[in-house]
Structures are given as structure tokens and as C-alpha cells.
mmCIF file of C-alpha atoms and ligand atoms in Angstrom:
data_model
loop_
_atom_site.group_PDB
_atom_site.id
_atom_site.type_symbol
_atom_site.label_atom_id
_atom_site.label_comp_id
_atom_site.label_asym_id
_atom_site.label_seq_id
_atom_site.Cartn_x
_atom_site.Cartn_y
_atom_site.Cartn_z
ATOM 1 C CA MET A 6 110.219 75.284 94.627
ATOM 2 C CA PRO A 7 108.344 75.728 91.336
ATOM 3 C CA SER A 8 109.375 73.262 88.654
ATOM 4 C CA TYR A 9 109.905 75.826 85.898
ATOM 5 C CA SER A 10 113.088 77.575 84.888
ATOM 6 C CA SER A 11 113.247 81.345 85.285
ATOM 7 C CA ALA A 12 114.988 81.468 81.888
ATOM 8 C CA THR A 13 111.690 82.354 80.154
ATOM 9 C CA PRO A 14 110.658 86.026 79.761
ATOM 10 C CA PHE A 15 108.491 87.650 82.476
ATOM 11 C CA ALA A 16 108.718 84.530 84.703
ATOM 12 C CA SER A 17 108.401 85.090 88.456
ATOM 13 C CA VAL A 18 108.256 82.843 91.499
ATOM 14 C CA TYR A 19 104.440 83.096 91.161
ATOM 15 C CA HIS A 20 104.271 81.759 87.587
ATOM 16 C CA ALA A 21 106.189 81.428 84.312
ATOM 17 C CA PRO A 22 103.929 82.697 81.499
ATOM 18 C CA VAL A 23 103.755 80.649 78.303
ATOM 19 C CA MET A 24 104.171 81.663 74.596
ATOM 20 C CA ILE A 25 104.838 85.355 75.304
ATOM 21 C CA ASP A 26 106.440 85.974 71.870
ATOM 22 C CA GLU A 27 103.581 84.408 69.903
ATOM 23 C CA ILE A 28 100.988 86.415 71.881
ATOM 24 C CA LEU A 29 102.912 89.695 71.542
ATOM 25 C CA ASP A 30 103.136 89.061 67.775
ATOM 26 C CA GLN A 31 99.332 89.006 67.671
ATOM 27 C CA LEU A 32 99.107 92.226 69.704
ATOM 28 C CA ASP A 33 101.702 93.914 67.474
ATOM 29 C CA ARG A 34 99.783 92.867 64.343
ATOM 30 C CA LEU A 35 96.598 94.414 65.755
ATOM 31 C CA ALA A 36 98.367 97.600 66.956
ATOM 32 C CA THR A 37 99.938 98.080 63.520
ATOM 33 C CA LYS A 38 96.515 97.759 61.866
ATOM 34 C CA SER A 39 94.702 100.119 64.234
ATOM 35 C CA THR A 40 93.710 103.563 62.986
ATOM 36 C CA SER A 41 92.486 106.808 64.525
ATOM 37 C CA ALA A 42 88.933 105.668 63.715
ATOM 38 C CA ALA A 43 89.533 102.300 65.452
ATOM 39 C CA PRO A 44 92.394 102.949 67.888
ATOM 40 C CA LEU A 45 93.833 100.374 70.286
ATOM 41 C CA ALA A 46 92.271 101.300 73.630
ATOM 42 C CA ARG A 47 91.765 98.282 75.899
ATOM 43 C CA ILE A 48 93.461 94.899 76.496
ATOM 44 C CA ILE A 49 91.998 92.336 78.851
ATOM 45 C CA ASP A 50 94.037 89.586 80.488
ATOM 46 C CA LEU A 51 91.240 87.232 81.611
ATOM 47 C CA THR A 52 93.534 85.104 83.787
ATOM 48 C CA CYS A 53 95.975 87.612 85.254
ATOM 49 C CA GLY A 54 97.575 85.283 87.867
ATOM 50 C CA GLY A 55 100.985 86.715 88.823
ATOM 51 C CA GLY A 56 100.721 89.334 86.064
ATOM 52 C CA GLY A 57 103.418 87.897 83.745
ATOM 53 C CA HIS A 58 101.443 88.255 80.501
ATOM 54 C CA SER A 59 100.037 91.605 81.683
ATOM 55 C CA GLU A 60 103.558 92.884 82.321
ATOM 56 C CA ALA A 61 104.577 91.793 78.812
ATOM 57 C CA PHE A 62 101.634 93.788 77.355
ATOM 58 C CA LEU A 63 102.450 96.854 79.468
ATOM 59 C CA THR A 64 106.145 96.713 78.557
ATOM 60 C CA TYR A 65 105.257 96.442 74.860
ATOM 61 C CA LEU A 66 102.826 99.386 75.120
ATOM 62 C CA ARG A 67 105.429 101.517 76.929
ATOM 63 C CA ALA A 68 108.022 100.763 74.256
ATOM 64 C CA GLN A 69 105.514 101.740 71.523
ATOM 65 C CA ASN A 70 104.475 104.927 73.337
ATOM 66 C CA LEU A 71 100.950 103.575 73.733
ATOM 67 C CA ASN A 72 100.612 104.316 77.450
ATOM 68 C CA HIS A 73 97.006 105.447 77.021
ATOM 69 C CA VAL A 74 95.997 101.812 76.280
ATOM 70 C CA GLU A 75 94.471 100.228 79.387
ATOM 71 C CA VAL A 76 95.345 96.699 80.512
ATOM 72 C CA ILE A 77 92.720 95.068 82.741
ATOM 73 C CA GLY A 78 93.858 91.947 84.589
ATOM 74 C CA VAL A 79 90.967 89.713 85.665
ATOM 75 C CA ASP A 80 91.300 86.796 88.084
ATOM 76 C CA ARG A 81 88.957 85.035 90.505
ATOM 77 C CA ASP A 82 91.790 84.445 93.017
ATOM 78 C CA SER A 83 92.500 87.273 95.502
ATOM 79 C CA ASP A 84 96.200 86.205 95.656
ATOM 80 C CA SER A 85 96.423 87.349 92.018
ATOM 81 C CA LYS A 86 94.992 90.760 92.885
ATOM 82 C CA GLU A 87 97.609 91.239 95.599
ATOM 83 C CA GLU A 88 100.535 89.929 93.535
ATOM 84 C CA ALA A 89 99.770 91.596 90.192
ATOM 85 C CA SER A 90 98.748 94.953 91.718
ATOM 86 C CA GLN A 91 102.063 95.082 93.606
ATOM 87 C CA ARG A 92 104.151 93.881 90.650
ATOM 88 C CA LEU A 93 102.564 96.310 88.170
ATOM 89 C CA LYS A 94 102.186 99.342 90.465
ATOM 90 C CA ASP A 95 104.460 101.448 88.235
ATOM 91 C CA PHE A 96 102.074 101.120 85.302
ATOM 92 C CA PRO A 97 99.179 103.585 85.840
ATOM 93 C CA ASN A 98 97.346 102.011 82.882
ATOM 94 C CA PHE A 99 97.003 98.629 84.716
ATOM 95 C CA HIS A 100 93.854 97.762 86.709
ATOM 96 C CA HIS A 101 92.907 94.509 88.434
ATOM 97 C CA CYS A 102 89.357 93.125 88.446
ATOM 98 C CA LEU A 103 88.649 90.321 90.950
ATOM 99 C CA LYS A 104 85.976 88.267 89.201
ATOM 100 C CA ASN A 105 85.191 85.006 87.426
ATOM 101 C CA PHE A 106 85.717 85.722 83.718
ATOM 102 C CA GLY A 107 82.466 83.896 82.957
ATOM 103 C CA ASP A 108 80.522 86.581 84.855
ATOM 104 C CA LEU A 109 82.130 89.715 83.352
ATOM 105 C CA THR A 110 79.839 92.437 81.999
ATOM 106 C CA PRO A 111 80.668 95.438 79.764
ATOM 107 C CA ASP A 112 80.309 97.631 82.908
ATOM 108 C CA ASP A 113 83.309 95.881 84.527
ATOM 109 C CA LEU A 114 85.571 97.019 81.693
ATOM 110 C CA GLY A 115 84.592 100.595 80.865
ATOM 111 C CA GLY A 116 84.312 100.084 77.094
ATOM 112 C CA PRO A 117 84.832 97.697 74.186
ATOM 113 C CA VAL A 118 87.919 95.474 74.259
ATOM 114 C CA ASP A 119 90.435 95.236 71.399
ATOM 115 C CA PHE A 120 92.624 92.368 72.552
ATOM 116 C CA VAL A 121 91.859 89.430 74.877
ATOM 117 C CA LEU A 122 94.102 86.799 76.431
ATOM 118 C CA GLY A 123 92.903 83.737 78.360
ATOM 119 C CA ASP A 124 95.657 81.550 79.845
ATOM 120 C CA LEU A 125 93.470 78.779 81.252
ATOM 121 C CA GLY A 126 93.963 76.514 84.262
ATOM 122 C CA VAL A 127 95.915 77.133 87.455
ATOM 123 C CA SER A 128 99.081 79.089 88.236
ATOM 124 C CA SER A 129 102.250 77.564 89.670
ATOM 125 C CA HIS A 130 101.607 79.641 92.806
ATOM 126 C CA GLN A 131 98.269 77.929 93.377
ATOM 127 C CA ILE A 132 99.841 74.479 92.944
ATOM 128 C CA ASP A 133 102.964 75.257 94.968
ATOM 129 C CA ASP A 134 101.031 76.402 98.061
ATOM 130 C CA PRO A 135 100.023 73.197 99.922
ATOM 131 C CA SER A 136 97.363 75.055 101.931
ATOM 132 C CA ARG A 137 95.323 75.481 98.697
ATOM 133 C CA GLY A 138 95.010 71.700 98.249
ATOM 134 C CA PHE A 139 95.836 71.565 94.499
ATOM 135 C CA ARG A 140 99.044 69.655 95.040
ATOM 136 C CA TYR A 141 99.181 65.890 94.644
ATOM 137 C CA GLY A 142 102.748 65.418 95.904
ATOM 138 C CA GLY A 143 101.520 64.904 99.490
ATOM 139 C CA ASN A 144 103.166 61.610 100.193
ATOM 140 C CA VAL A 145 105.864 61.803 97.540
ATOM 141 C CA LYS A 146 109.265 62.289 99.139
ATOM 142 C CA GLY A 147 109.634 65.918 100.204
ATOM 143 C CA GLY A 148 106.013 66.753 99.362
ATOM 144 C CA VAL A 149 103.709 68.556 101.757
ATOM 145 C CA ALA A 150 100.064 67.629 102.244
ATOM 146 C CA GLY A 151 97.244 70.125 102.698
ATOM 147 C CA PRO A 152 93.461 70.338 103.094
ATOM 148 C CA LEU A 153 91.361 68.919 100.229
ATOM 149 C CA ASP A 154 90.216 72.341 99.031
ATOM 150 C CA MET A 155 91.211 73.371 95.441
ATOM 151 C CA ARG A 156 88.915 76.419 95.297
ATOM 152 C CA MET A 157 90.423 79.217 93.205
ATOM 153 C CA ASP A 158 88.198 81.859 94.772
ATOM 154 C CA GLY A 159 88.676 81.315 98.490
ATOM 155 C CA ASN A 160 85.729 79.988 100.423
ATOM 156 C CA ASN A 161 83.073 80.189 97.696
ATOM 157 C CA GLY A 162 81.231 77.043 96.663
ATOM 158 C CA LEU A 163 82.038 73.353 97.085
ATOM 159 C CA SER A 164 85.543 72.263 98.093
ATOM 160 C CA ALA A 165 87.347 69.150 96.823
ATOM 161 C CA ALA A 166 86.486 67.456 100.145
ATOM 162 C CA ASP A 167 82.756 68.088 99.541
ATOM 163 C CA ILE A 168 82.986 66.443 96.114
ATOM 164 C CA VAL A 169 85.205 63.528 97.173
ATOM 165 C CA ASN A 170 83.113 62.723 100.257
ATOM 166 C CA ASP A 171 79.569 63.487 99.104
ATOM 167 C CA TYR A 172 79.252 62.902 95.359
ATOM 168 C CA PRO A 173 77.645 59.630 94.244
ATOM 169 C CA GLU A 174 79.995 57.058 92.713
ATOM 170 C CA GLU A 175 78.605 57.607 89.169
ATOM 171 C CA ALA A 176 79.184 61.374 89.357
ATOM 172 C CA LEU A 177 82.795 60.906 90.529
ATOM 173 C CA LEU A 178 83.368 58.418 87.715
ATOM 174 C CA LYS A 179 82.122 60.933 85.144
ATOM 175 C CA ILE A 180 84.406 63.642 86.562
ATOM 176 C CA LEU A 181 87.503 61.418 86.327
ATOM 177 C CA VAL A 182 86.714 60.304 82.766
ATOM 178 C CA ASP A 183 85.515 63.669 81.382
ATOM 179 C CA HIS A 184 87.942 66.074 83.050
ATOM 180 C CA GLY A 185 90.947 63.863 83.764
ATOM 181 C CA GLY A 186 90.853 61.700 80.642
ATOM 182 C CA GLU A 187 91.102 58.651 82.938
ATOM 183 C CA LYS A 188 90.245 55.343 81.238
ATOM 184 C CA TYR A 189 86.876 53.941 82.377
ATOM 185 C CA MET A 190 88.132 50.759 84.128
ATOM 186 C CA SER A 191 90.943 52.576 85.943
ATOM 187 C CA ALA A 192 88.534 55.371 86.964
ATOM 188 C CA LYS A 193 86.112 52.741 88.332
ATOM 189 C CA ARG A 194 88.859 51.205 90.507
ATOM 190 C CA ILE A 195 89.954 54.601 91.819
ATOM 191 C CA VAL A 196 86.402 55.771 92.570
ATOM 192 C CA ALA A 197 85.596 52.521 94.421
ATOM 193 C CA GLU A 198 88.707 53.050 96.580
ATOM 194 C CA ILE A 199 87.807 56.710 97.213
ATOM 195 C CA VAL A 200 84.339 55.664 98.342
ATOM 196 C CA ARG A 201 85.827 52.940 100.609
ATOM 197 C CA SER A 202 88.228 55.506 102.149
ATOM 198 C CA ARG A 203 85.609 58.163 103.007
ATOM 199 C CA PRO A 204 85.660 60.549 104.776
ATOM 200 C CA MET A 205 88.846 62.274 103.573
ATOM 201 C CA THR A 206 89.939 65.762 104.512
ATOM 202 C CA ARG A 207 93.560 65.963 103.289
ATOM 203 C CA THR A 208 95.382 65.683 99.953
ATOM 204 C CA ASP A 209 97.647 62.867 101.209
ATOM 205 C CA GLU A 210 94.563 60.734 101.992
ATOM 206 C CA LEU A 211 93.415 61.102 98.381
ATOM 207 C CA THR A 212 96.892 60.364 96.956
ATOM 208 C CA ALA A 213 97.138 57.288 99.233
ATOM 209 C CA ALA A 214 93.764 55.998 97.964
ATOM 210 C CA ILE A 215 94.913 56.410 94.334
ATOM 211 C CA GLU A 216 98.245 54.718 95.085
ATOM 212 C CA ARG A 217 96.505 51.706 96.664
ATOM 213 C CA VAL A 218 94.848 50.816 93.329
ATOM 214 C CA THR A 219 97.462 52.068 90.843
ATOM 215 C CA PRO A 220 100.814 50.469 89.965
ATOM 216 C CA LYS A 221 103.787 52.636 90.951
ATOM 217 C CA TRP A 222 104.985 52.493 87.363
ATOM 218 C CA SER A 223 104.051 50.570 84.251
ATOM 219 C CA LYS A 224 106.237 48.919 81.629
ATOM 220 C CA SER A 225 103.636 49.359 78.883
ATOM 221 C CA SER A 226 102.886 53.094 79.361
ATOM 222 C CA PRO A 227 103.966 55.862 81.748
ATOM 223 C CA ARG A 228 100.320 57.104 81.794
ATOM 224 C CA LYS A 229 99.383 54.014 83.854
ATOM 225 C CA GLY A 230 101.923 54.812 86.604
ATOM 226 C CA ALA A 231 100.923 56.369 89.946
ATOM 227 C CA LEU A 232 102.406 59.839 89.353
ATOM 228 C CA LYS A 233 100.547 60.500 86.072
ATOM 229 C CA THR A 234 97.343 58.970 87.445
ATOM 230 C CA LYS A 235 97.457 61.220 90.515
ATOM 231 C CA ALA A 236 98.006 64.242 88.234
ATOM 232 C CA ARG A 237 94.927 63.316 86.166
ATOM 233 C CA VAL A 238 92.690 62.645 89.186
ATOM 234 C CA PHE A 239 93.688 65.901 90.916
ATOM 235 C CA GLN A 240 93.164 67.833 87.666
ATOM 236 C CA ALA A 241 89.713 66.296 87.173
ATOM 237 C CA ILE A 242 88.569 67.143 90.717
ATOM 238 C CA ARG A 243 89.994 70.690 90.424
ATOM 239 C CA VAL A 244 88.050 71.258 87.177
ATOM 240 C CA ALA A 245 84.836 70.090 88.881
ATOM 241 C CA VAL A 246 85.399 72.129 92.076
ATOM 242 C CA ASN A 247 85.859 75.326 90.061
ATOM 243 C CA ASP A 248 83.288 74.498 87.348
ATOM 244 C CA GLU A 249 85.993 75.416 84.860
ATOM 245 C CA MET A 250 84.081 74.208 81.800
ATOM 246 C CA GLY A 251 80.939 76.100 82.915
ATOM 247 C CA SER A 252 82.940 79.363 83.208
ATOM 248 C CA LEU A 253 84.540 78.804 79.802
ATOM 249 C CA ASN A 254 81.178 78.155 78.138
ATOM 250 C CA ARG A 255 79.706 81.290 79.742
ATOM 251 C CA LEU A 256 82.747 83.266 78.570
ATOM 252 C CA PHE A 257 82.142 82.313 74.938
ATOM 253 C CA GLU A 258 78.340 82.431 74.997
ATOM 254 C CA ASN A 259 77.646 85.511 77.126
ATOM 255 C CA VAL A 260 80.795 87.554 77.632
ATOM 256 C CA LEU A 261 83.192 87.730 74.666
ATOM 257 C CA PRO A 262 80.637 88.521 71.946
ATOM 258 C CA SER A 263 79.414 91.526 73.950
ATOM 259 C CA ILE A 264 82.794 92.923 75.055
ATOM 260 C CA VAL A 265 85.134 92.363 72.069
ATOM 261 C CA ARG A 266 84.813 94.999 69.348
ATOM 262 C CA GLU A 267 84.534 93.988 65.694
ATOM 263 C CA GLY A 268 88.038 93.288 64.402
ATOM 264 C CA GLY A 269 89.244 92.657 67.979
ATOM 265 C CA VAL A 270 91.490 89.648 68.601
ATOM 266 C CA CYS A 271 91.104 86.848 71.143
ATOM 267 C CA CYS A 272 94.008 84.545 72.119
ATOM 268 C CA ILE A 273 93.291 81.500 74.296
ATOM 269 C CA LEU A 274 95.950 79.184 75.741
ATOM 270 C CA THR A 275 94.584 75.751 76.672
ATOM 271 C CA TYR A 276 96.329 72.892 78.489
ATOM 272 C CA GLN A 277 93.896 69.972 78.389
ATOM 273 C CA SER A 278 91.668 68.361 75.793
ATOM 274 C CA ASP A 279 88.207 69.199 77.168
ATOM 275 C CA GLU A 280 88.895 72.935 77.512
ATOM 276 C CA ASP A 281 90.611 72.963 74.103
ATOM 277 C CA ALA A 282 87.520 71.334 72.542
ATOM 278 C CA ILE A 283 85.280 74.134 73.886
ATOM 279 C CA VAL A 284 87.545 76.866 72.481
ATOM 280 C CA LYS A 285 87.931 75.093 69.131
ATOM 281 C CA ALA A 286 84.163 74.620 68.730
ATOM 282 C CA ALA A 287 83.393 78.224 69.723
ATOM 283 C CA PHE A 288 85.866 79.736 67.262
ATOM 284 C CA LYS A 289 84.803 77.378 64.456
ATOM 285 C CA SER A 290 81.046 77.243 64.858
ATOM 286 C CA HIS A 291 79.623 79.969 67.116
ATOM 287 C CA HIS A 292 76.956 82.044 65.360
ATOM 288 C CA GLU A 293 74.699 84.778 66.652
ATOM 289 C CA VAL A 294 71.181 83.487 65.981
ATOM 290 C CA ASP A 295 68.126 85.495 67.131
ATOM 291 C CA GLY A 296 70.254 87.425 69.637
ATOM 292 C CA LYS A 297 71.803 84.280 71.173
ATOM 293 C CA ILE A 298 75.215 82.693 70.622
ATOM 294 C CA ARG A 299 75.186 78.998 69.724
ATOM 295 C CA VAL A 300 77.089 76.368 67.779
ATOM 296 C CA VAL A 301 75.755 76.055 64.221
ATOM 297 C CA LYS A 302 76.424 72.560 62.890
ATOM 298 C CA ASP A 303 77.860 72.047 59.377
ATOM 299 C CA ARG A 304 74.610 70.358 58.309
ATOM 300 C CA GLU A 305 72.669 73.577 59.070
ATOM 301 C CA ILE A 306 74.798 75.477 56.543
ATOM 302 C CA GLY A 307 73.850 75.425 52.858
ATOM 303 C CA ARG A 308 75.148 77.173 49.718
ATOM 304 C CA ASP A 309 73.499 79.898 47.628
ATOM 305 C CA LEU A 310 73.450 80.028 43.821
ATOM 306 C CA TYR A 311 76.981 81.426 43.795
ATOM 307 C CA GLY A 312 78.383 78.798 46.144
ATOM 308 C CA ASN A 313 78.540 81.123 49.183
ATOM 309 C CA LYS A 314 77.842 79.550 52.577
ATOM 310 C CA VAL A 315 74.418 80.449 54.005
ATOM 311 C CA GLY A 316 73.325 79.364 57.437
ATOM 312 C CA PRO A 317 71.295 80.647 60.360
ATOM 313 C CA GLY A 318 72.566 83.883 61.901
ATOM 314 C CA LYS A 319 75.981 85.464 61.653
ATOM 315 C CA LYS A 320 79.350 83.821 62.369
ATOM 316 C CA VAL A 321 81.121 85.299 65.413
ATOM 317 C CA TRP A 322 84.809 84.456 64.898
ATOM 318 C CA ASP A 323 87.291 84.227 62.061
ATOM 319 C CA ILE A 324 90.059 81.764 62.973
ATOM 320 C CA LEU A 325 93.609 83.172 62.683
ATOM 321 C CA ASN A 326 95.463 80.267 64.248
ATOM 322 C CA LYS A 327 94.342 76.667 64.810
ATOM 323 C CA GLY A 328 96.215 75.570 67.935
ATOM 324 C CA LYS A 329 99.887 76.509 67.736
ATOM 325 C CA LYS A 330 102.365 74.735 70.025
ATOM 326 C CA ALA A 331 105.204 76.383 71.969
ATOM 327 C CA SER A 332 108.719 76.275 70.488
ATOM 328 C CA GLU A 333 111.002 73.329 71.318
ATOM 329 C CA ASP A 334 113.246 75.768 73.172
ATOM 330 C CA GLU A 335 110.401 77.031 75.382
ATOM 331 C CA MET A 336 109.231 73.463 76.064
ATOM 332 C CA LYS A 337 112.735 72.586 77.261
ATOM 333 C CA LYS A 338 112.792 75.570 79.626
ATOM 334 C CA ASN A 339 109.217 75.362 80.918
ATOM 335 C CA ASN A 340 107.496 72.007 81.401
ATOM 336 C CA ARG A 341 104.049 73.611 81.408
ATOM 337 C CA ALA A 342 104.585 74.844 77.824
ATOM 338 C CA ARG A 343 104.566 71.209 76.626
ATOM 339 C CA SER A 344 100.798 70.882 76.823
ATOM 340 C CA ALA A 345 99.957 74.450 75.713
ATOM 341 C CA ARG A 346 97.888 75.157 72.575
ATOM 342 C CA LEU A 347 97.389 78.735 71.442
ATOM 343 C CA ARG A 348 94.154 79.394 69.522
ATOM 344 C CA VAL A 349 93.586 82.856 68.034
ATOM 345 C CA ALA A 350 90.502 84.337 66.360
ATOM 346 C CA GLU A 351 89.234 87.727 65.235
ATOM 347 C CA ARG A 352 85.737 89.068 65.980
ATOM 348 C CA ILE A 353 84.043 89.219 62.589
ATOM 349 C CA LEU A 354 83.022 92.585 61.157
ATOM 350 C CA SER A 355 79.352 93.005 60.346
HETATM 351 C C1 SAM B 10 97.723 79.764 84.137
HETATM 352 S S1 SAM B 10 97.337 80.933 85.353
HETATM 353 C C2 SAM B 10 97.640 82.449 84.526
HETATM 354 C C3 SAM B 10 99.029 82.964 84.740
HETATM 355 C C4 SAM B 10 99.270 84.340 84.145
HETATM 356 N N1 SAM B 10 99.094 84.331 82.711
HETATM 357 C C5 SAM B 10 100.642 84.854 84.509
HETATM 358 O O1 SAM B 10 101.383 85.276 83.611
HETATM 359 O O2 SAM B 10 100.977 84.841 85.706
HETATM 360 C C6 SAM B 10 95.595 80.877 85.359
HETATM 361 C C7 SAM B 10 94.941 81.897 86.281
HETATM 362 O O3 SAM B 10 93.579 81.978 85.878
HETATM 363 C C8 SAM B 10 92.769 82.111 86.994
HETATM 364 N N2 SAM B 10 91.449 81.613 86.591
HETATM 365 C C9 SAM B 10 91.117 80.353 86.218
HETATM 366 N N3 SAM B 10 89.815 80.287 85.891
HETATM 367 C C10 SAM B 10 89.319 81.544 86.038
HETATM 368 C C11 SAM B 10 88.033 82.130 85.841
HETATM 369 N N4 SAM B 10 86.986 81.391 85.456
HETATM 370 N N5 SAM B 10 87.891 83.445 86.064
HETATM 371 C C12 SAM B 10 88.939 84.212 86.458
HETATM 372 N N6 SAM B 10 90.181 83.702 86.689
HETATM 373 C C13 SAM B 10 90.365 82.391 86.470
HETATM 374 C C14 SAM B 10 93.452 81.288 88.062
HETATM 375 O O4 SAM B 10 93.077 81.749 89.339
HETATM 376 C C15 SAM B 10 94.931 81.537 87.745
HETATM 377 O O5 SAM B 10 95.431 82.612 88.503
#
């Protein structure tokens, strides 16, 4: 059974969406500001999953008599297409687009977008289904093991088994440190044990290798115990399998600047430090320079005679919210909300 409580709004067995109220507040603010010259026309849910956030948008739009506004749910996982299309079949203004958000083009969407949500990471459905291989509870009491897969989009690209069995030791070490936040010495021990245990094909073989070199629990810090270590190692390998940071970088560099209209709003929910760092840097420092989007460092920005900032190119985003946390009440009801950070920015007008 999923570990969340169904006490949160729009939760389903597939997934319990996070920070619905805070995200709807942003949509309401934008809808209230929109005019006949710049009407609200298109919302994109970049990570549709089970359709919880999309349903919240559609319910809001119906209540406001804004049924002409389209909601496009994007996801790279075909389970999402099946689930969300079925769940939202009574909303004719909902459409699903099966694609990696890092590869979206304006043609996929039919016009400029006013409001964007990205709820990064994996859904509870993906973790709960042992056959997907995301789950590290394989040899915990009651847990079920599965193939070492972890691919969000079916059979495309490398699986977790390919990475665990074929990557050089140094590359595995970098994955555990960069994407799992594992300390260097602990990561070295775990990687050496993984290499000794090759070949592995199932999740319980990987959890057993981690357990062999990790204390079951630690007096000094819970992060050193086996359960938290397994969570970090599985997360790190999942991020590498799905090239999650590559997709996020492409989203900010190639996709959002060309699909979000000026004055449009982008909300991103992050759950781990490396993805949060990418979103933070993009909102703070992305500039359009010679037709390309890149980070402009503070040292590249000077001041004119009047004290105004002058730097190369034009800034892309105006930050509205610098990483809000969920309410205490939501954190109590939904464990996943504990690590959520909501960053919001507006596409700058020219
Ligand atoms: C946290 S869940 C979203 C849950 C959703 N907000 C809901 O209410 O059910 C993240 C979803 O994003 C999808 N996803 C992750 N990275 C993606 C990417 N690069 N492109 C498209 N979908 C992605 C996953 O397949 C997963 O379904």
C-alpha cells in the first residue's frame, strides 16, 4: 500500500499531489490578472502522473467558468497516459501528451502557455509497483523484489541493471555522490561491494549489497542507517537511469523560454538538492544572450550611471517565490511533502 494518507486533496491510489493550495493560489492570481488582450488559454502540467494536479486545475477552471482553458498533461510514462486519461475523461479540455518534458516543442502544445507546473521525480505508483524496479524494500519484511529496471519510459535507454553491472567504479561513485548525496567514503564502500557482487539483475541483490557494508542503524545519525542509505542509492541510480538532470536542463534552456508567454507563470516542485539547484539557478540567472539561454554570473553584471543593472542579454525570469515549504499539516498527512520546495517565477515582459 502507498505510504501516504488519502486525507490530502485530489489524492488517489496512484499518487497524492503536493502543495495543491499554494499552486492553485498562483493560478488564481494569474487568472485574476488576465485580460481580453492576454486571456488565460493554456495550462501545462509537465509531470502529469496520476493527474492529481491536473484535476485540481480542471476543477478550479470549471468552478470559474473557464472551461475554454486547455490543460495539457505531459508525462514520459505510458501508465500516466492511461491513468490520467481515464480519470479526467469528463473534462473535454484535458489532453495527454506522452513525451519527455525536455523534448517538448511549441508544436506539441498548440500555442503559447500561460501557466506551467513541474512536480519533479517519481510517482507513488511507480515506486509501489515492484515490476518497475524503483523500490528498495526488496528484502525488508513484507517487501517485494523486482527487476533492476527503473526506466520511467518503458524499454527506452539504459536500465538500472546496465548501469550497476557495466559502469566503471569511478562513474558509479560520482552517481552516488552527485545524485544521492552519499558521503564519499560511504559511497566508495558501497560501490566496491556492488562491483564485487556483479552481475545483479534484481532489486533485492542491490539492497543486499548495500546492507552488507552499511550498519542497520546508527547511534550518531539516522542518515548512516541502512534504510536511509538504500533510499539514497536507489534515488541516485534512478536519476542516472532517467537522465533526470539532463531533461531538467533541457527544459529550462530549450523548452520553457519558447513555450511560456511573457507574463506567464512557472511553478516547479523539487524534492532533492541537485534538482532544486538547477531550478534555483535558472530562475535567478538565466538570460537570453545572442538567441541562447545561459546562466549569467553576477560578475558579468555591471551598473549604469543611474545604478541600474546592465549585463549581457535579457533576463528570462522574475522570481515570485524562493522555495516555499509545505504546511506542517500537509507534512503530517503526506510524508513526501516533507522534502518538497515550491519555486515560482514569471516570464519577464520585454
Ligand atoms: C511526482 S510525479 C507527478 C505526480 C502528479 N503531479 C500527480 O498529481 O499525480 C512525477 C511524474 O513525472 C514524470 N516525469 C519525470 N520526469 C519526466 C520527464 N523528464 N518528462 C516527462 N515526465 C516526467 C514521472 O513519470 C512521474 O509520473
